[in-house]
Coordinates of C-alpha atoms and ligand atoms in Angstrom, one line a residue:
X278 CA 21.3 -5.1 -56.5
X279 CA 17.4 -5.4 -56.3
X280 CA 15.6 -4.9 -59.5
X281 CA 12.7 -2.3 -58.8
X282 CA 10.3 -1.1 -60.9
X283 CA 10.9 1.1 -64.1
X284 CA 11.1 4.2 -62.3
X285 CA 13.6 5.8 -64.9
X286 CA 10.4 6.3 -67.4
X287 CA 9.0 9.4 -68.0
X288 CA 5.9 9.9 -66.8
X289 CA 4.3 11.5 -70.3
X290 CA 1.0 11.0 -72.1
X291 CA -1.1 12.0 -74.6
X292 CA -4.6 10.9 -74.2
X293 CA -6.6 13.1 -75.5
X294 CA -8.8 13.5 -72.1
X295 CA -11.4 15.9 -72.0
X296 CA -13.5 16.7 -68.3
X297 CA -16.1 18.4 -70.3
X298 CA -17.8 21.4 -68.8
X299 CA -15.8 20.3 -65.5
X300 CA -12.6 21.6 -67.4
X301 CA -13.8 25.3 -68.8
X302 CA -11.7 26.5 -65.7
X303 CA -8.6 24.4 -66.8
X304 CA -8.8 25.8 -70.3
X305 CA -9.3 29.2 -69.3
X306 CA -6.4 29.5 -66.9
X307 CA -3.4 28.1 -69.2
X308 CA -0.9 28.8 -66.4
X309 CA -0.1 27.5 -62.7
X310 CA 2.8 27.5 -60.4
X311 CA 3.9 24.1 -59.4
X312 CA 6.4 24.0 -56.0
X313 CA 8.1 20.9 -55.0
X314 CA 8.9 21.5 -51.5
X315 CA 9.8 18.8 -48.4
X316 CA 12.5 17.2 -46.0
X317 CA 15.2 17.1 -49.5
X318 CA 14.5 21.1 -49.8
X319 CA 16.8 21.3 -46.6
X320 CA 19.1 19.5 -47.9
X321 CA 19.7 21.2 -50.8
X322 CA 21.6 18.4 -52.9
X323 CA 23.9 17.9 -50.4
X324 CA 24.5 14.9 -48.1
X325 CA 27.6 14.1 -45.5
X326 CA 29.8 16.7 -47.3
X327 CA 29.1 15.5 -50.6
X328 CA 27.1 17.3 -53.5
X329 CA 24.9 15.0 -55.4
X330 CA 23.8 16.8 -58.8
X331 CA 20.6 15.6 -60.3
X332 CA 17.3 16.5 -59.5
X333 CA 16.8 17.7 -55.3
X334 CA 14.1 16.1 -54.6
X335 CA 15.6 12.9 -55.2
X336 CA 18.2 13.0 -53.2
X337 CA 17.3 10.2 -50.5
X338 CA 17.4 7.4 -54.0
X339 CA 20.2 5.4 -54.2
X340 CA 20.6 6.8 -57.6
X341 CA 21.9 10.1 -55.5
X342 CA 22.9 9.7 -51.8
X343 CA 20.8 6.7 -51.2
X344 CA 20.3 8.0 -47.8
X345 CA 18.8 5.0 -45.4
X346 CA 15.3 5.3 -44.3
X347 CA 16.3 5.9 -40.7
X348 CA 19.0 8.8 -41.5
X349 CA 16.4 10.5 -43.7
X350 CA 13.6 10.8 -41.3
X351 CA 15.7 12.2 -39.1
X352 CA 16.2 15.1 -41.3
X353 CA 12.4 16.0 -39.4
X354 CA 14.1 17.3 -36.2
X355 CA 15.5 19.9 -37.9
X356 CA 13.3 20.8 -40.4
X357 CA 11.9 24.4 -39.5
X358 CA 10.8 26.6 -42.6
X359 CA 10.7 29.9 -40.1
X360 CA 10.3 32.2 -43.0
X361 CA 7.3 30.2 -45.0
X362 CA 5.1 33.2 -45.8
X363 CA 1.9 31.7 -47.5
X364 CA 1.0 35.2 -48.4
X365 CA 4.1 35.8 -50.0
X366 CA 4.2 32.9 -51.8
X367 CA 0.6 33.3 -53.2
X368 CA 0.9 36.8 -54.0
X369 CA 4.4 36.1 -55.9
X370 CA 2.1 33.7 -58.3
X371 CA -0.8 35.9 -58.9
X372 CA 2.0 38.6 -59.7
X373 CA 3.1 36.1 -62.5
X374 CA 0.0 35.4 -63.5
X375 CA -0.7 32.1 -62.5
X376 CA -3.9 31.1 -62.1
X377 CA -3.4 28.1 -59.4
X378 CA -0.9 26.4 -57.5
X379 CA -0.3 22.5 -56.9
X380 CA 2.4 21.7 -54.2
X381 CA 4.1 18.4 -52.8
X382 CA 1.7 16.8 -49.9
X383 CA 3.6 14.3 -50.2
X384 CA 6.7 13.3 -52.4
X385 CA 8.3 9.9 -53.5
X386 CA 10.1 10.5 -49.9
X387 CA 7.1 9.5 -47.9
X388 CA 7.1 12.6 -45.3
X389 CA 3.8 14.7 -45.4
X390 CA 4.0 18.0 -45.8
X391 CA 1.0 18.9 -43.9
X392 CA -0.5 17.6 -40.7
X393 CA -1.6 13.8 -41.7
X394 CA -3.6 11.6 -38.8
X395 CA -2.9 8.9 -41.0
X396 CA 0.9 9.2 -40.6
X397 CA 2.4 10.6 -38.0
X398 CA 5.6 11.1 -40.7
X399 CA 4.2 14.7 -41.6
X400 CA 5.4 18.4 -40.8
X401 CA 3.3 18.6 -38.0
X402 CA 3.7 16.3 -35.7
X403 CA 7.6 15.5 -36.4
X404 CA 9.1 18.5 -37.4
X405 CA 9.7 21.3 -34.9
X406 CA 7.6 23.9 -37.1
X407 CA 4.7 22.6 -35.6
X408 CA 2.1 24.3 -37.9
X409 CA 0.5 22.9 -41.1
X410 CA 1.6 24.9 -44.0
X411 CA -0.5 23.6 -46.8
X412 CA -3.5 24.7 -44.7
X413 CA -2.2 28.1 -44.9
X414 CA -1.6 28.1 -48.2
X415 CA -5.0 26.5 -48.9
X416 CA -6.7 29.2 -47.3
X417 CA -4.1 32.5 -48.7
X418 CA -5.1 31.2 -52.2
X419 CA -8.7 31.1 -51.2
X420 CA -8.7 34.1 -49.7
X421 CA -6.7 35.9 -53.0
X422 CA -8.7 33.6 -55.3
X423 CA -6.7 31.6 -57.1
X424 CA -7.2 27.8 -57.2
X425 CA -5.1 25.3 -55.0
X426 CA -4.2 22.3 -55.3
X427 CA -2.0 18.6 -54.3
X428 CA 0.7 16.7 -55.9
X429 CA 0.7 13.4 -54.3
X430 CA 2.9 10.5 -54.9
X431 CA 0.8 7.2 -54.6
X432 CA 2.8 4.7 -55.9
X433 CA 6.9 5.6 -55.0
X434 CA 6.8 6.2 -51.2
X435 CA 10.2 5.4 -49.9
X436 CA 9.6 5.6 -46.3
X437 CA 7.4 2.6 -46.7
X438 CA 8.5 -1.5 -47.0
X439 CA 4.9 -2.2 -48.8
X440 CA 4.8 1.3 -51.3
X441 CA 7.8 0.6 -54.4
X442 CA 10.7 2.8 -54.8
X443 CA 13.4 2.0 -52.4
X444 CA 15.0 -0.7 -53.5
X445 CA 17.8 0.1 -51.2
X446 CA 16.5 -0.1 -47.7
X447 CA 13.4 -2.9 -48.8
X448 CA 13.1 -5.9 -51.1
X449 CA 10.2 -5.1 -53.6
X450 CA 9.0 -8.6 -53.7
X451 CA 7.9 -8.1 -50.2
X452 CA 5.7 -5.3 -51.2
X453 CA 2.3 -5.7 -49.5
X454 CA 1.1 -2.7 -51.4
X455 CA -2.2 -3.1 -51.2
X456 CA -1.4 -2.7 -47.3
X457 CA 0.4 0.5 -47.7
X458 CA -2.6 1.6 -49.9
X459 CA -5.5 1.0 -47.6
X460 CA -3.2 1.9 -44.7
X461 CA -1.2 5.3 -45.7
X462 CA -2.2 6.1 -49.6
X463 CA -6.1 6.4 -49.5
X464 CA -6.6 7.7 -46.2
X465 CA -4.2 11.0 -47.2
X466 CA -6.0 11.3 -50.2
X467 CA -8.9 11.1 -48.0
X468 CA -7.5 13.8 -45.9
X469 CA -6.7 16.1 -48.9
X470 CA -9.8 16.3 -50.4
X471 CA -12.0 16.3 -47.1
X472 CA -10.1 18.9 -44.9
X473 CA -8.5 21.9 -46.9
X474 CA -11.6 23.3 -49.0
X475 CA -12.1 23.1 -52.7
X476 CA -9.3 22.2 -54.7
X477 CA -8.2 22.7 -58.3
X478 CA -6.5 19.6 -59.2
X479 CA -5.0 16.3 -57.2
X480 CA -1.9 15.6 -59.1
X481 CA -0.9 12.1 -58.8
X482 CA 3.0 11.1 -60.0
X483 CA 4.4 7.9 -61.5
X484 CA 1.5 5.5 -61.5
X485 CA 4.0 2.2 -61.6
X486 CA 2.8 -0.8 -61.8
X487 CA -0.8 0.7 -60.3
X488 CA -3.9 -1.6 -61.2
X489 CA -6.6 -0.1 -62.6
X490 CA -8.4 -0.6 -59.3
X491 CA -6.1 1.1 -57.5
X492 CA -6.4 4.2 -60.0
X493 CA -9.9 4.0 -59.8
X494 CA -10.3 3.8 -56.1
X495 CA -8.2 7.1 -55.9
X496 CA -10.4 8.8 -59.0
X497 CA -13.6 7.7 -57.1
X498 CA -12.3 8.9 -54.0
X499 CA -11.4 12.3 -54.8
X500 CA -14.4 12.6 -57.2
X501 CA -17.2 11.2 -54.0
X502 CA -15.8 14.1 -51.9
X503 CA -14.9 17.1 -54.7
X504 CA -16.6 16.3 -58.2
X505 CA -15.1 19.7 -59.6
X506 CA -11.3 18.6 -58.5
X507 CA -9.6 17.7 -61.9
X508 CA -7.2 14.7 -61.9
X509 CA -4.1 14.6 -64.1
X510 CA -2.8 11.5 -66.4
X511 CA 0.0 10.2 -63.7
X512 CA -3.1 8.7 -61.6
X513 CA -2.3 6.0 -64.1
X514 CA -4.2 3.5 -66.7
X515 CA -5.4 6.0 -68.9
X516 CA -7.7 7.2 -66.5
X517 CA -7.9 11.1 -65.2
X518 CA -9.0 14.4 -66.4
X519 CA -6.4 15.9 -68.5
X520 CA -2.7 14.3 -69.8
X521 CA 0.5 15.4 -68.3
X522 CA 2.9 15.4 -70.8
X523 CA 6.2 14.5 -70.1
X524 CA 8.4 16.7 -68.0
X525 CA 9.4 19.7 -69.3
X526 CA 8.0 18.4 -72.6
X527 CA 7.0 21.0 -74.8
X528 CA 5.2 19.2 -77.7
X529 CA 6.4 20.2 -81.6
X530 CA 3.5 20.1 -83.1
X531 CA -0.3 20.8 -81.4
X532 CA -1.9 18.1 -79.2
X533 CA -5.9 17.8 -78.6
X534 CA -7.8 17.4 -75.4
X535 CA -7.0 18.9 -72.2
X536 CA -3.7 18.9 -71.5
X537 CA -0.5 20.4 -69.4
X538 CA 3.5 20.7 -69.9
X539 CA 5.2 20.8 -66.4
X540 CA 8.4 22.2 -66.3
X541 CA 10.9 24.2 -63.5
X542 CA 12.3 27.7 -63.8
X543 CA 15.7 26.5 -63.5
X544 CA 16.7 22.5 -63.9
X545 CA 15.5 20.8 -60.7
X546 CA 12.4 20.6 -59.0
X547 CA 13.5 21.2 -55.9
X548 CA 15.8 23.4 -54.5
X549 CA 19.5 22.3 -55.1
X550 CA 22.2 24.9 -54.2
X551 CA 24.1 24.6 -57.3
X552 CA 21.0 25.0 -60.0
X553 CA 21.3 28.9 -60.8
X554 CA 20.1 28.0 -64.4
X555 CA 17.2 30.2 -64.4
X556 CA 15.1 31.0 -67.0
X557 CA 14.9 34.5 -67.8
X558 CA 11.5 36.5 -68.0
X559 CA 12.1 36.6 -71.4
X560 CA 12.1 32.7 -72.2
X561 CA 9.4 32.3 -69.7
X562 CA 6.5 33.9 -71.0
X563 CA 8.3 32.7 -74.5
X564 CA 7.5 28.8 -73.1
X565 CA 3.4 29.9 -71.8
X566 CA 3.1 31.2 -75.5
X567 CA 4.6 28.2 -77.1
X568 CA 2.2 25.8 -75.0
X569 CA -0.8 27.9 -75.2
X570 CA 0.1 27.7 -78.7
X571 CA 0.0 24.2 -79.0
X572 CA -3.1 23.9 -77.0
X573 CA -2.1 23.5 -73.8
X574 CA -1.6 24.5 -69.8
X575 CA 2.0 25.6 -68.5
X576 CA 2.9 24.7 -64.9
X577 CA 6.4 26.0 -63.6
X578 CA 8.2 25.0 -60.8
X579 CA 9.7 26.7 -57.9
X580 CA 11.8 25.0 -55.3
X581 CA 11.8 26.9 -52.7
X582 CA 14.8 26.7 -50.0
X583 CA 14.3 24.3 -46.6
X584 CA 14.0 27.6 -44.5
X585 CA 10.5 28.2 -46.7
X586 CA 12.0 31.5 -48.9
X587 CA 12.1 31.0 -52.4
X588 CA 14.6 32.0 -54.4
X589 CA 15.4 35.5 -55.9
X590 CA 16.6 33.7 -59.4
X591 CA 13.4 32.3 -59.8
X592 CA 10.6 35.1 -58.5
X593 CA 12.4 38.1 -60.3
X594 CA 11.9 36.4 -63.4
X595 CA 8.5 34.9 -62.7
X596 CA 7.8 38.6 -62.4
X597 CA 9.2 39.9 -65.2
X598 CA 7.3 37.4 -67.1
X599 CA 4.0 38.3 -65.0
X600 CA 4.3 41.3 -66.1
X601 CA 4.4 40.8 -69.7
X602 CA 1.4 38.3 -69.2
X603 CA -0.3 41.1 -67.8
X604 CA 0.1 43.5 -70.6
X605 CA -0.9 40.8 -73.0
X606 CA -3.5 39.1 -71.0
X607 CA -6.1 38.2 -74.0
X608 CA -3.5 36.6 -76.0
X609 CA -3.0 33.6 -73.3
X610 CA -5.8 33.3 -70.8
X611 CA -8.3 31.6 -72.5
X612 CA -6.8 31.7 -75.8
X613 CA -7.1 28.7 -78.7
X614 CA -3.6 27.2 -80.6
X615 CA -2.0 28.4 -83.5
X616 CA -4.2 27.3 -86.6
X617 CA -0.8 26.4 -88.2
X618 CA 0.0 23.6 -86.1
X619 CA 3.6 24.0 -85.3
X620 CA 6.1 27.1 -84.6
X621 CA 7.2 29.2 -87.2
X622 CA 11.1 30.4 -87.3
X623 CA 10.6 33.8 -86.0
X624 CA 7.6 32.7 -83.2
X625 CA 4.5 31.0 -82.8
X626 CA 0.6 31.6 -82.7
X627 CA -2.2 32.0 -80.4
X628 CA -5.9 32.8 -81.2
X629 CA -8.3 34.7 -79.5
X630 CA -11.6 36.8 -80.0
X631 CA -11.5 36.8 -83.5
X632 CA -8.2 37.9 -83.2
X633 CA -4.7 35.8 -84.8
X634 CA -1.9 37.1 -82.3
X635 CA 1.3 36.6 -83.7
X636 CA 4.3 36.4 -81.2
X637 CA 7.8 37.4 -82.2
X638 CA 10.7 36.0 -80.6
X639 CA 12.8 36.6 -83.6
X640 CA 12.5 39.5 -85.1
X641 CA 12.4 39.4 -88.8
X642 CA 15.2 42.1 -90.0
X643 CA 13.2 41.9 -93.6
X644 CA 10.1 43.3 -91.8
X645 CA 8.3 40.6 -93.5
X646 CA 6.1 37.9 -92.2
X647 CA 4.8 35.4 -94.3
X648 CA 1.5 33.6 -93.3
X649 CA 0.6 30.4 -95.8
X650 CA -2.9 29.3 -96.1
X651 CA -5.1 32.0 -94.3
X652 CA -8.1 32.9 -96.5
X653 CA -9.6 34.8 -94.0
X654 CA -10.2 38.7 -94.8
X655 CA -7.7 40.8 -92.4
X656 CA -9.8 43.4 -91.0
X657 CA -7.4 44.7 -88.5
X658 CA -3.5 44.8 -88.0
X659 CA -1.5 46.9 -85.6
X660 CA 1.4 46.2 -83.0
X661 CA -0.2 45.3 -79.0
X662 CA 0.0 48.2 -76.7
X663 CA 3.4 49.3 -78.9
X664 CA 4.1 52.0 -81.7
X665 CA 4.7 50.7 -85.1
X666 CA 3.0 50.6 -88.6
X667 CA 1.9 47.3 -89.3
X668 CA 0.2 46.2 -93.1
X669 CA -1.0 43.5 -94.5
X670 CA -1.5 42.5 -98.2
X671 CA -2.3 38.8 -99.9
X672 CA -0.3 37.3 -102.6
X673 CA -1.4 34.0 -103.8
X674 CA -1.2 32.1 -101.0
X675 CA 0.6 34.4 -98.6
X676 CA -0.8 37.0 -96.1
X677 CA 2.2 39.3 -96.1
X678 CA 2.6 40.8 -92.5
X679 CA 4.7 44.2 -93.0
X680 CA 6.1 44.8 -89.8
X681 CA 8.7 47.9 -88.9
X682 CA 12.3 46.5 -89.5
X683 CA 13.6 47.2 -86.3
X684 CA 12.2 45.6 -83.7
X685 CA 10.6 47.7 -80.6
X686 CA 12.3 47.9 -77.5
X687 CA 10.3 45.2 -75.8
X688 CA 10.8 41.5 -75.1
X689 CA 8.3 39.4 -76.9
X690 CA 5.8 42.0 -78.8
X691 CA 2.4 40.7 -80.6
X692 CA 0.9 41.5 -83.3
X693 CA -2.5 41.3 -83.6
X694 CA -4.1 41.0 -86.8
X695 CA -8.4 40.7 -86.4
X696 CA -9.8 38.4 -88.9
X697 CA -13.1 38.0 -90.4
X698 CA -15.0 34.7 -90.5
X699 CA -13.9 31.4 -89.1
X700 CA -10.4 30.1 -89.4
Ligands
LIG1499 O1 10.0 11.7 -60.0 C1 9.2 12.8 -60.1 C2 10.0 14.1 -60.0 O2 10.7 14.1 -58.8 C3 9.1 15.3 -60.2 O3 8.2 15.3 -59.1 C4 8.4 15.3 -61.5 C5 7.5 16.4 -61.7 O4 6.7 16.2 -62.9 N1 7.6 14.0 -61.6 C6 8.4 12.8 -61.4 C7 9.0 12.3 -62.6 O5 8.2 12.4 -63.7

């Protein structure tokens, strides 16, 4: 077998970036849908018969099917997502209260998803669909104004004998990747950022063995033709706008600087038949608390199927979830971490307004909640938008939260306790 490059890692950092006034947006908006969606959508998980459980999306590697590079671009002919619906899709995320969306252009597969002059591998011109569906979603997000944005593998591009990845059809020591980047890799990026309006953020994936050169050249090229676009971690070399943590990485404790979790409503990225593991509305607006609580963004996945409809498991909870975002709107959108640092056992913190808004997962049959270390004068205490004494007295080092013992008939309910002075 070919050695290739460490692709097992996990792409995760910590790097404290910060894009200045450039990122107000980013720190406003704390939550994004993220859709990985291309050829392996059609398939499902499945190849020849044969289900191949891991992640969909990776389905062509020879860690899955290891599907040849000539089987897999035939999958092309038949890919026709008849019931793509940009304005469905868009309005399902500003139903859930997302305030952006970053799709595949192009996956470690190789095969654009939009209509690419620099390869004629794209949805466009080799599928029988025949339109460009980023461009529609581009312009149904401007046009219900929410950001948009690209995920775009630079680096893995399986399709290609000079990009790394596919050690099964190529020999990596071949690689002429500085070919493949001057011939395929920049003039996409070039296309992204020059022909679908003003984008969010270019979310670049596994950086490799990427020079710093290389990373610049991209960061350069996207910043020449969109200044505003913020550019995540993955672009490589500790360059970029804001760190993407690892996947599905929700950090323990509070992390500086701009920064995102990414993580999928059920267990793959993209769609795979057998992954009905999906998160309930409950946990889901559980995990945007629990990262806005540690300072960051939240972007969720959904996979939707090969035929462009996205799946029931996901959306209904996405909505349930919405909806609870949209009762509680000023304790996530814009809102600071938890001046504790970590989780406590029955929930976690987020700050906003001069207000601490405590979040209760687990309800706390004393009726008692015990804040350490808050010095700060309470001014205000009551339960958000329910019904429900709430007091609070000081002892010693405590601020005692009296809450009612049972807990409302609600999933996830705040309380929000105003404080005077600075924390
Ligand atoms: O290999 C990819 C994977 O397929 C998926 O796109 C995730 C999303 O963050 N990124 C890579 C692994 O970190």
């Amino acid at each position: 077998e070919i050695v290739d490059t460490d692709m097992d890692k996990l792409w995760g950092e910590r790097l404290e970036l910060d894009a200045g006034e450039r990122g107000a947006w980013f720190k406003e908006a704390k939550y994004a849908m993220f859709i990985h969606w291309g050829l392996y959508s059609g398939l499902a998980g499945d190849w020849k018969g044969k289900t191949h459980f891991g992640i969909g999306e990776w389905i062509m590697n020879k860690h899955l099917a290891g599907i040849s590079v000539d089987e897999y671009r035939a999958l092309a002919k038949d890919f026709n997502p008849v019931k793509f619906d940009a304005k469905a899709w868009v309005t399902l995320a500003k139903q859930s209260g997302m305030k952006y969306i970053v799709i595949t252009a192009k996956h470690h597969d190789g095969f654009a998803m939009y209509d690419s002059a620099a390869s004629d591998y794209n949805i466009k011109d080799a599928s029988p669909f025949g339109r460009d569906p980023l461009k529609e979603l581009a312009d149904e997000c401007r046009k219900q104004g929410i950001g948009f944005g690209f995920y775009y593998s630079q680096y893995q591009d399986w399709n290609e004998k000079d990009a790394f990845g596919n050690g099964w059809d190529f020999n990596p020591k071949e690689a002429n990747f500085s070919k493949y980047f001057k011939e395929k890799c920049e003039p996409q990026v070039k296309e992204l950022v020059t022909q679908y309006g003003d984008l969010a953020v270019l979310w670049f994936d596994t950086p490799g063995k990427m020079t710093k050169e290389d990373s610049m050249a991209l960061v350069n090229l996207v910043k020449k033709h969109q200044p505003r676009c913020l550019i995540n971690s993955r672009i490589g070399n500790g360059v970029g706008d804001y760190s993407s943590l690892g996947d599905m990485e929700i950090p323990p404790e509070n992390v500086g600087g701009l920064w995102e979790c990414v993580d999928t409503t059920n267990n793959s990225w993209s769609y795979a038949w057998y992954d009905e593991n999906w998160k309930s509305g409950e946990q889901i607006a559980q995990n945007v608390i629990s990262v806005v609580a540690r300072g960051g963004t939240y972007m969720l996945n959904v996979g939707p199927r090969g035929d462009g409809s996205i799946p029931k498991g996901a959306s209904e909870e996405l909505l349930v979830a919405g909806q609870w975002i949209k009762n509680h709107a000023g304790t996530i959108y814009g809102a600071e971490a938890s001046p504790w640092h970590k989780a406590f056992p029955w929930g976690d913190v987020t700050v906003n307004h001069g207000n601490l808004f405590l979040h209760v997962f687990d309800w706390p049959q004393s009726g008692k909640i015990y804040l350490p270390g808050l010095s700060n004068k309470i001014s205000g205490a009551a339960l958000l938008n329910l019904k429900g004494n709430v007091k609070v007295s000081k002892e010693g080092d405590w601020t005692i939260v009296s809450i009612p013992k049972v807990k409302p008939d609600a999933i996830n309910p705040v309380i929000q306790l105003k404080y005077d002075g600075k924390l």
